[in-house]
mmCIF file of C-alpha atoms in Angstrom:
data_model
loop_
_atom_site.group_PDB
_atom_site.id
_atom_site.type_symbol
_atom_site.label_atom_id
_atom_site.label_comp_id
_atom_site.label_asym_id
_atom_site.label_seq_id
_atom_site.Cartn_x
_atom_site.Cartn_y
_atom_site.Cartn_z
ATOM 1 C CA UNK A 490 83.176 66.007 -71.065
ATOM 2 C CA UNK A 491 79.979 67.740 -72.190
ATOM 3 C CA UNK A 492 80.069 71.469 -72.920
ATOM 4 C CA UNK A 493 78.192 73.749 -70.538
ATOM 5 C CA UNK A 494 74.967 75.117 -71.995
ATOM 6 C CA UNK A 495 72.731 77.677 -70.281
ATOM 7 C CA UNK A 496 69.074 78.006 -71.194
ATOM 8 C CA UNK A 497 67.451 81.293 -70.200
ATOM 9 C CA UNK A 498 63.707 80.634 -70.354
ATOM 10 C CA UNK A 499 60.434 80.310 -68.474
ATOM 11 C CA UNK A 500 61.010 77.225 -66.328
ATOM 12 C CA UNK A 501 57.271 76.543 -66.169
ATOM 13 C CA UNK A 502 56.730 76.424 -69.924
ATOM 14 C CA UNK A 503 56.182 73.040 -71.634
ATOM 15 C CA UNK A 504 58.301 74.365 -74.510
ATOM 16 C CA UNK A 505 61.252 74.784 -72.145
ATOM 17 C CA UNK A 506 60.752 71.226 -70.881
ATOM 18 C CA UNK A 507 60.716 69.999 -74.491
ATOM 19 C CA UNK A 508 64.060 71.683 -75.271
ATOM 20 C CA UNK A 509 65.686 70.557 -72.031
ATOM 21 C CA UNK A 510 64.621 66.928 -72.498
ATOM 22 C CA UNK A 511 66.483 66.785 -75.811
ATOM 23 C CA UNK A 512 69.481 69.032 -75.086
ATOM 24 C CA UNK A 513 70.405 67.070 -71.952
ATOM 25 C CA UNK A 514 71.601 64.298 -74.274
ATOM 26 C CA UNK A 515 74.318 66.584 -75.637
ATOM 27 C CA UNK A 516 75.235 69.144 -72.968
ATOM 28 C CA UNK A 517 75.776 69.814 -69.280
ATOM 29 C CA UNK A 518 72.647 71.933 -68.844
ATOM 30 C CA UNK A 519 71.919 74.929 -66.640
ATOM 31 C CA UNK A 520 68.712 76.953 -66.447
ATOM 32 C CA UNK A 521 68.175 80.608 -65.555
ATOM 33 C CA UNK A 522 64.477 81.362 -65.127
ATOM 34 C CA UNK A 523 62.512 84.414 -64.073
ATOM 35 C CA UNK A 524 59.261 82.564 -63.341
ATOM 36 C CA UNK A 525 60.201 79.523 -61.243
ATOM 37 C CA UNK A 526 60.257 76.042 -62.790
ATOM 38 C CA UNK A 527 58.312 72.835 -63.346
ATOM 39 C CA UNK A 528 59.559 69.952 -61.165
ATOM 40 C CA UNK A 529 59.634 67.731 -64.276
ATOM 41 C CA UNK A 530 62.814 69.570 -65.279
ATOM 42 C CA UNK A 531 64.667 67.807 -62.469
ATOM 43 C CA UNK A 532 64.703 64.638 -64.583
ATOM 44 C CA UNK A 533 67.088 66.439 -66.943
ATOM 45 C CA UNK A 534 68.867 69.172 -64.914
ATOM 46 C CA UNK A 535 70.419 68.965 -61.475
ATOM 47 C CA UNK A 536 68.514 71.151 -59.026
ATOM 48 C CA UNK A 537 71.654 73.059 -58.074
ATOM 49 C CA UNK A 538 72.058 73.996 -61.757
ATOM 50 C CA UNK A 539 68.714 75.819 -61.840
ATOM 51 C CA UNK A 540 68.879 79.513 -60.958
ATOM 52 C CA UNK A 541 65.679 81.421 -60.174
ATOM 53 C CA UNK A 542 65.831 85.179 -60.595
ATOM 54 C CA UNK A 543 62.302 86.065 -59.535
ATOM 55 C CA UNK A 544 60.621 88.605 -61.770
ATOM 56 C CA UNK A 545 57.256 88.348 -63.533
ATOM 57 C CA UNK A 546 57.562 88.439 -67.325
ATOM 58 C CA UNK A 547 54.801 89.744 -69.589
ATOM 59 C CA UNK A 548 54.404 87.916 -72.898
ATOM 60 C CA UNK A 549 53.316 91.198 -74.493
ATOM 61 C CA UNK A 550 56.737 92.759 -73.973
ATOM 62 C CA UNK A 551 57.502 96.016 -72.170
ATOM 63 C CA UNK A 552 59.610 94.186 -69.591
ATOM 64 C CA UNK A 553 62.043 97.042 -69.086
ATOM 65 C CA UNK A 554 62.334 96.440 -65.316
ATOM 66 C CA UNK A 555 64.003 93.146 -66.211
ATOM 67 C CA UNK A 556 67.140 95.158 -66.953
ATOM 68 C CA UNK A 557 67.527 95.554 -63.187
ATOM 69 C CA UNK A 558 68.188 91.796 -63.073
ATOM 70 C CA UNK A 559 71.025 92.028 -65.595
ATOM 71 C CA UNK A 560 73.880 92.232 -63.100
ATOM 72 C CA UNK A 561 72.592 89.260 -61.113
ATOM 73 C CA UNK A 562 72.273 87.168 -64.281
ATOM 74 C CA UNK A 563 75.653 88.329 -65.562
ATOM 75 C CA UNK A 564 77.235 87.125 -62.301
ATOM 76 C CA UNK A 565 75.528 83.703 -62.579
ATOM 77 C CA UNK A 566 76.711 83.258 -66.175
ATOM 78 C CA UNK A 567 80.269 84.257 -65.247
ATOM 79 C CA UNK A 568 80.331 81.660 -62.449
ATOM 80 C CA UNK A 569 79.256 78.884 -64.849
ATOM 81 C CA UNK A 570 81.510 79.860 -67.784
ATOM 82 C CA UNK A 571 79.336 78.203 -70.451
ATOM 83 C CA UNK A 572 80.213 77.660 -74.092
ATOM 84 C CA UNK A 573 76.600 78.307 -75.133
ATOM 85 C CA UNK A 574 73.922 80.699 -73.887
ATOM 86 C CA UNK A 575 70.451 80.069 -75.341
ATOM 87 C CA UNK A 576 67.692 82.604 -74.611
ATOM 88 C CA UNK A 577 64.045 81.819 -75.333
ATOM 89 C CA UNK A 578 61.696 84.703 -76.130
ATOM 90 C CA UNK A 579 63.507 87.664 -77.634
ATOM 91 C CA UNK A 580 61.764 90.600 -75.919
ATOM 92 C CA UNK A 581 62.587 89.431 -72.386
ATOM 93 C CA UNK A 582 65.228 86.730 -71.904
ATOM 94 C CA UNK A 583 66.743 87.551 -75.277
ATOM 95 C CA UNK A 584 67.505 91.157 -74.354
ATOM 96 C CA UNK A 585 69.186 90.129 -71.106
ATOM 97 C CA UNK A 586 71.186 87.442 -72.903
ATOM 98 C CA UNK A 587 72.343 89.946 -75.529
ATOM 99 C CA UNK A 588 73.647 92.212 -72.762
ATOM 100 C CA UNK A 589 75.506 89.250 -71.230
ATOM 101 C CA UNK A 590 76.957 88.422 -74.659
ATOM 102 C CA UNK A 591 78.186 91.992 -75.028
ATOM 103 C CA UNK A 592 80.073 91.629 -71.729
ATOM 104 C CA UNK A 593 81.295 88.093 -72.602
ATOM 105 C CA UNK A 594 81.880 88.033 -76.394
ATOM 106 C CA UNK A 595 83.408 84.517 -76.354
ATOM 107 C CA UNK A 596 80.077 82.975 -75.344
ATOM 108 C CA UNK A 597 78.095 81.595 -78.281
ATOM 109 C CA UNK A 598 74.639 83.208 -78.099
ATOM 110 C CA UNK A 599 71.582 81.456 -79.523
ATOM 111 C CA UNK A 600 68.358 83.452 -79.571
ATOM 112 C CA UNK A 601 65.170 81.362 -79.857
ATOM 113 C CA UNK A 602 62.106 83.220 -81.136
ATOM 114 C CA UNK A 603 58.693 81.972 -80.019
ATOM 115 C CA UNK A 604 56.201 84.016 -82.078
ATOM 116 C CA UNK A 605 54.762 87.291 -80.809
ATOM 117 C CA UNK A 606 58.261 88.427 -79.761
ATOM 118 C CA UNK A 607 58.987 88.724 -83.501
ATOM 119 C CA UNK A 608 55.588 88.999 -85.176
ATOM 120 C CA UNK A 609 53.958 91.522 -82.811
ATOM 121 C CA UNK A 610 56.186 93.213 -80.208
ATOM 122 C CA UNK A 611 58.744 94.888 -82.542
ATOM 123 C CA UNK A 612 55.937 96.588 -84.467
ATOM 124 C CA UNK A 613 54.233 98.137 -81.437
ATOM 125 C CA UNK A 614 56.627 101.089 -81.160
ATOM 126 C CA UNK A 615 60.114 102.198 -82.199
ATOM 127 C CA UNK A 616 61.669 101.461 -78.782
ATOM 128 C CA UNK A 617 60.535 97.822 -78.820
ATOM 129 C CA UNK A 618 61.799 97.465 -82.374
ATOM 130 C CA UNK A 619 65.238 98.855 -81.480
ATOM 131 C CA UNK A 620 65.473 96.570 -78.444
ATOM 132 C CA UNK A 621 64.547 93.548 -80.585
ATOM 133 C CA UNK A 622 67.105 94.540 -83.214
ATOM 134 C CA UNK A 623 69.797 94.764 -80.526
ATOM 135 C CA UNK A 624 68.955 91.299 -79.181
ATOM 136 C CA UNK A 625 68.930 89.691 -82.633
ATOM 137 C CA UNK A 626 72.118 91.414 -83.794
ATOM 138 C CA UNK A 627 74.114 89.883 -80.935
ATOM 139 C CA UNK A 628 73.086 86.324 -81.840
ATOM 140 C CA UNK A 629 75.526 83.820 -83.276
ATOM 141 C CA UNK A 630 72.485 81.742 -84.270
ATOM 142 C CA UNK A 631 68.722 82.345 -84.171
ATOM 143 C CA UNK A 632 66.121 79.587 -84.050
ATOM 144 C CA UNK A 633 62.699 80.142 -85.599
ATOM 145 C CA UNK A 634 59.688 77.835 -85.777
ATOM 146 C CA UNK A 635 58.447 78.908 -89.230
ATOM 147 C CA UNK A 636 59.894 80.238 -92.482
ATOM 148 C CA UNK A 637 57.474 83.141 -92.268
ATOM 149 C CA UNK A 638 58.955 84.164 -88.905
ATOM 150 C CA UNK A 639 62.475 83.680 -90.262
ATOM 151 C CA UNK A 640 61.679 86.182 -93.012
ATOM 152 C CA UNK A 641 60.453 88.677 -90.396
ATOM 153 C CA UNK A 642 63.665 88.195 -88.389
ATOM 154 C CA UNK A 643 65.754 89.084 -91.444
ATOM 155 C CA UNK A 644 63.472 92.038 -92.152
ATOM 156 C CA UNK A 645 63.923 93.355 -88.611
ATOM 157 C CA UNK A 646 67.592 92.654 -88.036
ATOM 158 C CA UNK A 647 69.308 91.582 -91.284
ATOM 159 C CA UNK A 648 70.811 88.684 -89.262
ATOM 160 C CA UNK A 649 70.542 85.650 -91.567
ATOM 161 C CA UNK A 650 72.156 83.139 -89.199
ATOM 162 C CA UNK A 651 68.848 81.312 -88.689
ATOM 163 C CA UNK A 652 67.919 77.674 -88.106
ATOM 164 C CA UNK A 653 64.233 77.108 -88.909
ATOM 165 C CA UNK A 654 62.392 74.197 -87.302
ATOM 166 C CA UNK A 655 59.135 73.863 -85.317
ATOM 167 C CA UNK A 656 58.806 73.119 -81.613
ATOM 168 C CA UNK A 657 58.054 69.609 -82.790
ATOM 169 C CA UNK A 658 56.785 66.339 -81.413
ATOM 170 C CA UNK A 659 57.986 62.941 -80.283
ATOM 171 C CA UNK A 660 58.387 60.032 -82.698
ATOM 172 C CA UNK A 661 55.023 58.668 -83.766
ATOM 173 C CA UNK A 662 53.671 55.253 -84.630
ATOM 174 C CA UNK A 663 52.236 55.567 -88.140
ATOM 175 C CA UNK A 664 50.272 52.338 -87.691
ATOM 176 C CA UNK A 665 48.383 53.704 -84.679
ATOM 177 C CA UNK A 666 44.615 53.733 -85.254
ATOM 178 C CA UNK A 667 42.232 56.301 -83.801
ATOM 179 C CA UNK A 668 38.429 56.242 -83.807
ATOM 180 C CA UNK A 669 37.090 59.679 -84.634
ATOM 181 C CA UNK A 670 33.844 61.280 -83.502
ATOM 182 C CA UNK A 671 32.663 63.015 -86.691
ATOM 183 C CA UNK A 672 30.632 65.500 -84.608
ATOM 184 C CA UNK A 673 33.439 66.639 -82.287
ATOM 185 C CA UNK A 674 35.340 69.920 -82.798
ATOM 186 C CA UNK A 675 38.261 70.745 -80.486
ATOM 187 C CA UNK A 676 39.724 74.183 -79.686
ATOM 188 C CA UNK A 677 42.590 74.624 -77.209
ATOM 189 C CA UNK A 678 44.056 78.076 -77.770
ATOM 190 C CA UNK A 679 44.042 80.781 -75.074
ATOM 191 C CA UNK A 680 40.692 82.447 -74.359
ATOM 192 C CA UNK A 681 42.024 85.878 -75.274
ATOM 193 C CA UNK A 682 41.546 88.405 -78.045
ATOM 194 C CA UNK A 683 44.258 87.237 -80.462
ATOM 195 C CA UNK A 684 42.796 83.730 -80.704
ATOM 196 C CA UNK A 685 39.278 84.799 -81.770
ATOM 197 C CA UNK A 686 37.385 82.190 -79.738
ATOM 198 C CA UNK A 687 34.343 84.498 -79.896
ATOM 199 C CA UNK A 688 34.352 84.100 -83.672
ATOM 200 C CA UNK A 689 34.567 80.307 -83.312
ATOM 201 C CA UNK A 690 31.501 80.240 -81.046
ATOM 202 C CA UNK A 691 29.528 82.492 -83.406
ATOM 203 C CA UNK A 692 30.494 80.333 -86.416
ATOM 204 C CA UNK A 693 29.570 77.164 -84.549
ATOM 205 C CA UNK A 694 26.101 78.593 -83.836
ATOM 206 C CA UNK A 695 25.563 79.326 -87.536
ATOM 207 C CA UNK A 696 26.108 75.663 -88.416
ATOM 208 C CA UNK A 697 22.646 74.916 -86.943
ATOM 209 C CA UNK A 698 23.512 71.288 -86.246
ATOM 210 C CA UNK A 699 22.382 69.989 -82.864
ATOM 211 C CA UNK A 700 24.499 66.837 -83.213
ATOM 212 C CA UNK A 701 27.782 68.794 -83.188
ATOM 213 C CA UNK A 702 29.816 69.374 -80.032
ATOM 214 C CA UNK A 703 32.519 71.973 -79.463
ATOM 215 C CA UNK A 704 35.064 71.406 -76.695
ATOM 216 C CA UNK A 705 36.930 74.568 -75.697
ATOM 217 C CA UNK A 706 40.023 74.023 -73.566
ATOM 218 C CA UNK A 707 42.437 76.509 -71.954
ATOM 219 C CA UNK A 708 41.897 79.651 -69.877
ATOM 220 C CA UNK A 709 41.868 83.386 -70.516
ATOM 221 C CA UNK A 710 40.235 86.694 -69.708
ATOM 222 C CA UNK A 711 37.322 86.081 -72.121
ATOM 223 C CA UNK A 712 36.101 82.852 -70.512
ATOM 224 C CA UNK A 713 32.992 84.182 -68.772
ATOM 225 C CA UNK A 714 32.124 86.345 -71.762
ATOM 226 C CA UNK A 715 32.356 83.270 -74.009
ATOM 227 C CA UNK A 716 30.048 81.273 -71.742
ATOM 228 C CA UNK A 717 27.558 84.117 -71.811
ATOM 229 C CA UNK A 718 27.741 84.277 -75.603
ATOM 230 C CA UNK A 719 27.096 80.529 -75.932
ATOM 231 C CA UNK A 720 24.042 80.888 -73.693
ATOM 232 C CA UNK A 721 22.781 83.905 -75.646
ATOM 233 C CA UNK A 722 23.108 82.006 -78.944
ATOM 234 C CA UNK A 723 21.239 79.012 -77.524
ATOM 235 C CA UNK A 724 24.142 76.570 -77.938
ATOM 236 C CA UNK A 725 25.424 76.308 -74.338
ATOM 237 C CA UNK A 726 24.399 72.633 -74.185
ATOM 238 C CA UNK A 727 26.610 71.868 -77.200
ATOM 239 C CA UNK A 728 29.738 73.622 -75.908
ATOM 240 C CA UNK A 729 31.934 72.304 -73.109
ATOM 241 C CA UNK A 730 34.499 74.563 -71.424
ATOM 242 C CA UNK A 731 37.066 72.202 -69.891
ATOM 243 C CA UNK A 732 39.743 74.657 -68.727
ATOM 244 C CA UNK A 733 43.475 74.009 -68.835
ATOM 245 C CA UNK A 734 44.378 70.440 -69.818
ATOM 246 C CA UNK A 735 47.654 68.608 -69.320
ATOM 247 C CA UNK A 736 49.373 66.741 -72.148
ATOM 248 C CA UNK A 737 47.585 63.443 -71.544
ATOM 249 C CA UNK A 738 44.151 65.042 -71.246
ATOM 250 C CA UNK A 739 44.671 66.927 -74.493
ATOM 251 C CA UNK A 740 45.755 63.773 -76.303
ATOM 252 C CA UNK A 741 42.482 62.074 -75.365
ATOM 253 C CA UNK A 742 40.582 64.856 -77.121
ATOM 254 C CA UNK A 743 42.927 64.994 -80.128
ATOM 255 C CA UNK A 744 42.330 61.269 -80.641
ATOM 256 C CA UNK A 745 38.542 61.650 -80.494
ATOM 257 C CA UNK A 746 38.056 64.925 -82.369
ATOM 258 C CA UNK A 747 37.432 64.862 -86.098
ATOM 259 C CA UNK A 748 38.133 68.597 -86.285
ATOM 260 C CA UNK A 749 40.665 70.941 -84.672
ATOM 261 C CA UNK A 750 40.050 74.690 -84.938
ATOM 262 C CA UNK A 751 42.553 77.492 -84.316
ATOM 263 C CA UNK A 752 42.030 80.950 -85.856
ATOM 264 C CA UNK A 753 44.400 83.474 -84.237
ATOM 265 C CA UNK A 754 44.947 86.865 -85.853
ATOM 266 C CA UNK A 755 48.710 86.461 -85.524
ATOM 267 C CA UNK A 756 50.757 83.310 -85.015
ATOM 268 C CA UNK A 757 53.809 81.352 -86.007
ATOM 269 C CA UNK A 758 53.757 77.534 -86.180
ATOM 270 C CA UNK A 759 51.523 76.438 -83.292
ATOM 271 C CA UNK A 760 52.552 73.249 -81.512
ATOM 272 C CA UNK A 761 48.863 72.513 -81.042
ATOM 273 C CA UNK A 762 48.393 72.414 -84.833
ATOM 274 C CA UNK A 763 51.225 69.889 -85.121
ATOM 275 C CA UNK A 764 49.722 67.835 -82.295
ATOM 276 C CA UNK A 765 46.302 67.861 -83.947
ATOM 277 C CA UNK A 766 47.793 66.705 -87.249
ATOM 278 C CA UNK A 767 49.791 64.024 -85.437
ATOM 279 C CA UNK A 768 46.547 62.559 -84.062
ATOM 280 C CA UNK A 769 44.814 62.705 -87.443
ATOM 281 C CA UNK A 770 42.509 65.674 -86.863
ATOM 282 C CA UNK A 771 41.253 67.809 -89.730
ATOM 283 C CA UNK A 772 42.563 71.339 -89.021
ATOM 284 C CA UNK A 773 40.467 74.456 -89.578
ATOM 285 C CA UNK A 774 42.915 77.341 -89.217
ATOM 286 C CA UNK A 775 43.589 80.993 -89.995
ATOM 287 C CA UNK A 776 44.961 81.711 -93.443
ATOM 288 C CA UNK A 777 48.310 82.832 -92.024
ATOM 289 C CA UNK A 778 51.723 82.395 -93.676
ATOM 290 C CA UNK A 779 52.967 79.946 -91.016
ATOM 291 C CA UNK A 780 49.850 77.791 -91.399
ATOM 292 C CA UNK A 781 50.338 77.680 -95.166
ATOM 293 C CA UNK A 782 53.603 75.864 -94.489
ATOM 294 C CA UNK A 783 51.530 72.940 -93.137
ATOM 295 C CA UNK A 784 48.048 73.128 -94.648
ATOM 296 C CA UNK A 785 46.908 72.913 -98.260
ATOM 297 C CA UNK A 786 43.419 74.402 -98.299
ATOM 298 C CA UNK A 787 40.622 71.839 -98.648
ATOM 299 C CA UNK A 788 43.171 69.029 -98.899
ATOM 300 C CA UNK A 789 44.627 68.211 -95.490
ATOM 301 C CA UNK A 790 42.762 71.037 -93.754
ATOM 302 C CA UNK A 791 40.820 74.230 -94.434
ATOM 303 C CA UNK A 792 41.391 77.939 -93.996
ATOM 304 C CA UNK A 793 38.650 79.476 -91.893
ATOM 305 C CA UNK A 794 36.021 81.897 -93.149
ATOM 306 C CA UNK A 795 33.018 83.023 -91.129
ATOM 307 C CA UNK A 796 30.474 81.759 -93.664
ATOM 308 C CA UNK A 797 32.044 78.361 -94.238
ATOM 309 C CA UNK A 798 30.254 75.075 -93.683
ATOM 310 C CA UNK A 799 31.865 72.259 -91.719
ATOM 311 C CA UNK A 800 34.171 70.589 -94.276
ATOM 312 C CA UNK A 801 33.694 67.042 -95.472
ATOM 313 C CA UNK A 802 36.679 64.915 -94.411
ATOM 314 C CA UNK A 803 38.258 62.436 -96.799
ATOM 315 C CA UNK A 804 39.165 59.082 -95.267
ATOM 316 C CA UNK A 805 42.905 59.404 -95.976
ATOM 317 C CA UNK A 806 43.379 62.869 -94.393
ATOM 318 C CA UNK A 807 44.397 61.343 -91.062
ATOM 319 C CA UNK A 808 47.205 59.350 -92.711
ATOM 320 C CA UNK A 809 48.335 62.331 -94.787
ATOM 321 C CA UNK A 810 48.667 64.577 -91.735
ATOM 322 C CA UNK A 811 50.498 61.952 -89.687
ATOM 323 C CA UNK A 812 53.002 61.471 -92.527
ATOM 324 C CA UNK A 813 53.604 65.229 -92.778
ATOM 325 C CA UNK A 814 54.394 65.393 -89.057
ATOM 326 C CA UNK A 815 56.661 62.351 -89.202
ATOM 327 C CA UNK A 816 58.629 63.912 -92.045
ATOM 328 C CA UNK A 817 58.860 67.537 -90.911
ATOM 329 C CA UNK A 818 58.123 67.907 -87.199
ATOM 330 C CA UNK A 819 59.919 65.306 -85.079
ATOM 331 C CA UNK A 820 61.775 67.393 -82.504
ATOM 332 C CA UNK A 821 64.610 64.948 -81.791
ATOM 333 C CA UNK A 822 65.586 64.998 -85.478
ATOM 334 C CA UNK A 823 65.491 68.795 -85.564
ATOM 335 C CA UNK A 824 67.675 69.051 -82.464
ATOM 336 C CA UNK A 825 70.298 66.739 -84.009
ATOM 337 C CA UNK A 826 70.507 69.081 -86.988
ATOM 338 C CA UNK A 827 70.637 72.062 -84.640
ATOM 339 C CA UNK A 828 73.573 70.551 -82.741
ATOM 340 C CA UNK A 829 75.466 70.132 -85.982
ATOM 341 C CA UNK A 830 74.957 73.827 -86.746
ATOM 342 C CA UNK A 831 76.155 74.823 -83.273
ATOM 343 C CA UNK A 832 79.449 73.072 -83.912
ATOM 344 C CA UNK A 833 80.065 75.352 -86.886
ATOM 345 C CA UNK A 834 79.326 78.749 -85.350
#
């Protein structure tokens, strides 16, 4: 009989779907979500094992009203009697899960960090830092998607029970061939301040190459401002804003694009970077610690600077990046290793 395993996470997130699709092979899964859920989850979890505790969660933290949901969640967990409780995103679900763990010390608590919950939120004020420290201290195991973030976790909490692996990808066919458009640059990060899409548009304008095209996917509060900037700079005809894309639509662009650009001010390992590498794109990324775990400057990608020219791409870069992903970022392999660690906590 499979052990009972509760995931506390945003049921609408593709990351949650990724975890569930792998963990269902090992456990009897349950989901507690504060934001509803994607119907695709029903392929892996019985509908009656999904519990919706409606409450909007802000990614920026400050979700103190979530504490009012603690007793309801505690009751759900007690009725299931799981062996494992796995919370995703420390500053919201993770805090609630830590409180449940305190009331039920026999439960094995796994806290899964996603990025800004470790790299940004704890450093905004002393209260958020203390709350994060509490959540991390209660964990029997912490998962992190970069070694840089793992170091920050230890710095914040001194809890060294960490398993480091990216929110990786499916197995890939290394013989797969893609035909690249050498003039196509693809950006798919959120159109918000942290991701510096304004800077990308301004840099693109300075290239002064009418043959180049920039496709900007995703949504965010800066969208109209970005369109206005492109028009002001006289490059609106070269930039296409395509909005939010599903997995298949993004893959079409990854396969075509010679370049992928992502220059956030703060980030851990971005799944989109791994996806771009998997499809043989040449990444242009921020010089951040997590990115340095994947990119060797001017070898298999470049670190962005505002005055840089569009890099020349060697013919073998596509193969190099696919091999890196196959070796380090296949999610099913990482989950197998994770399961082995769970058995020893």
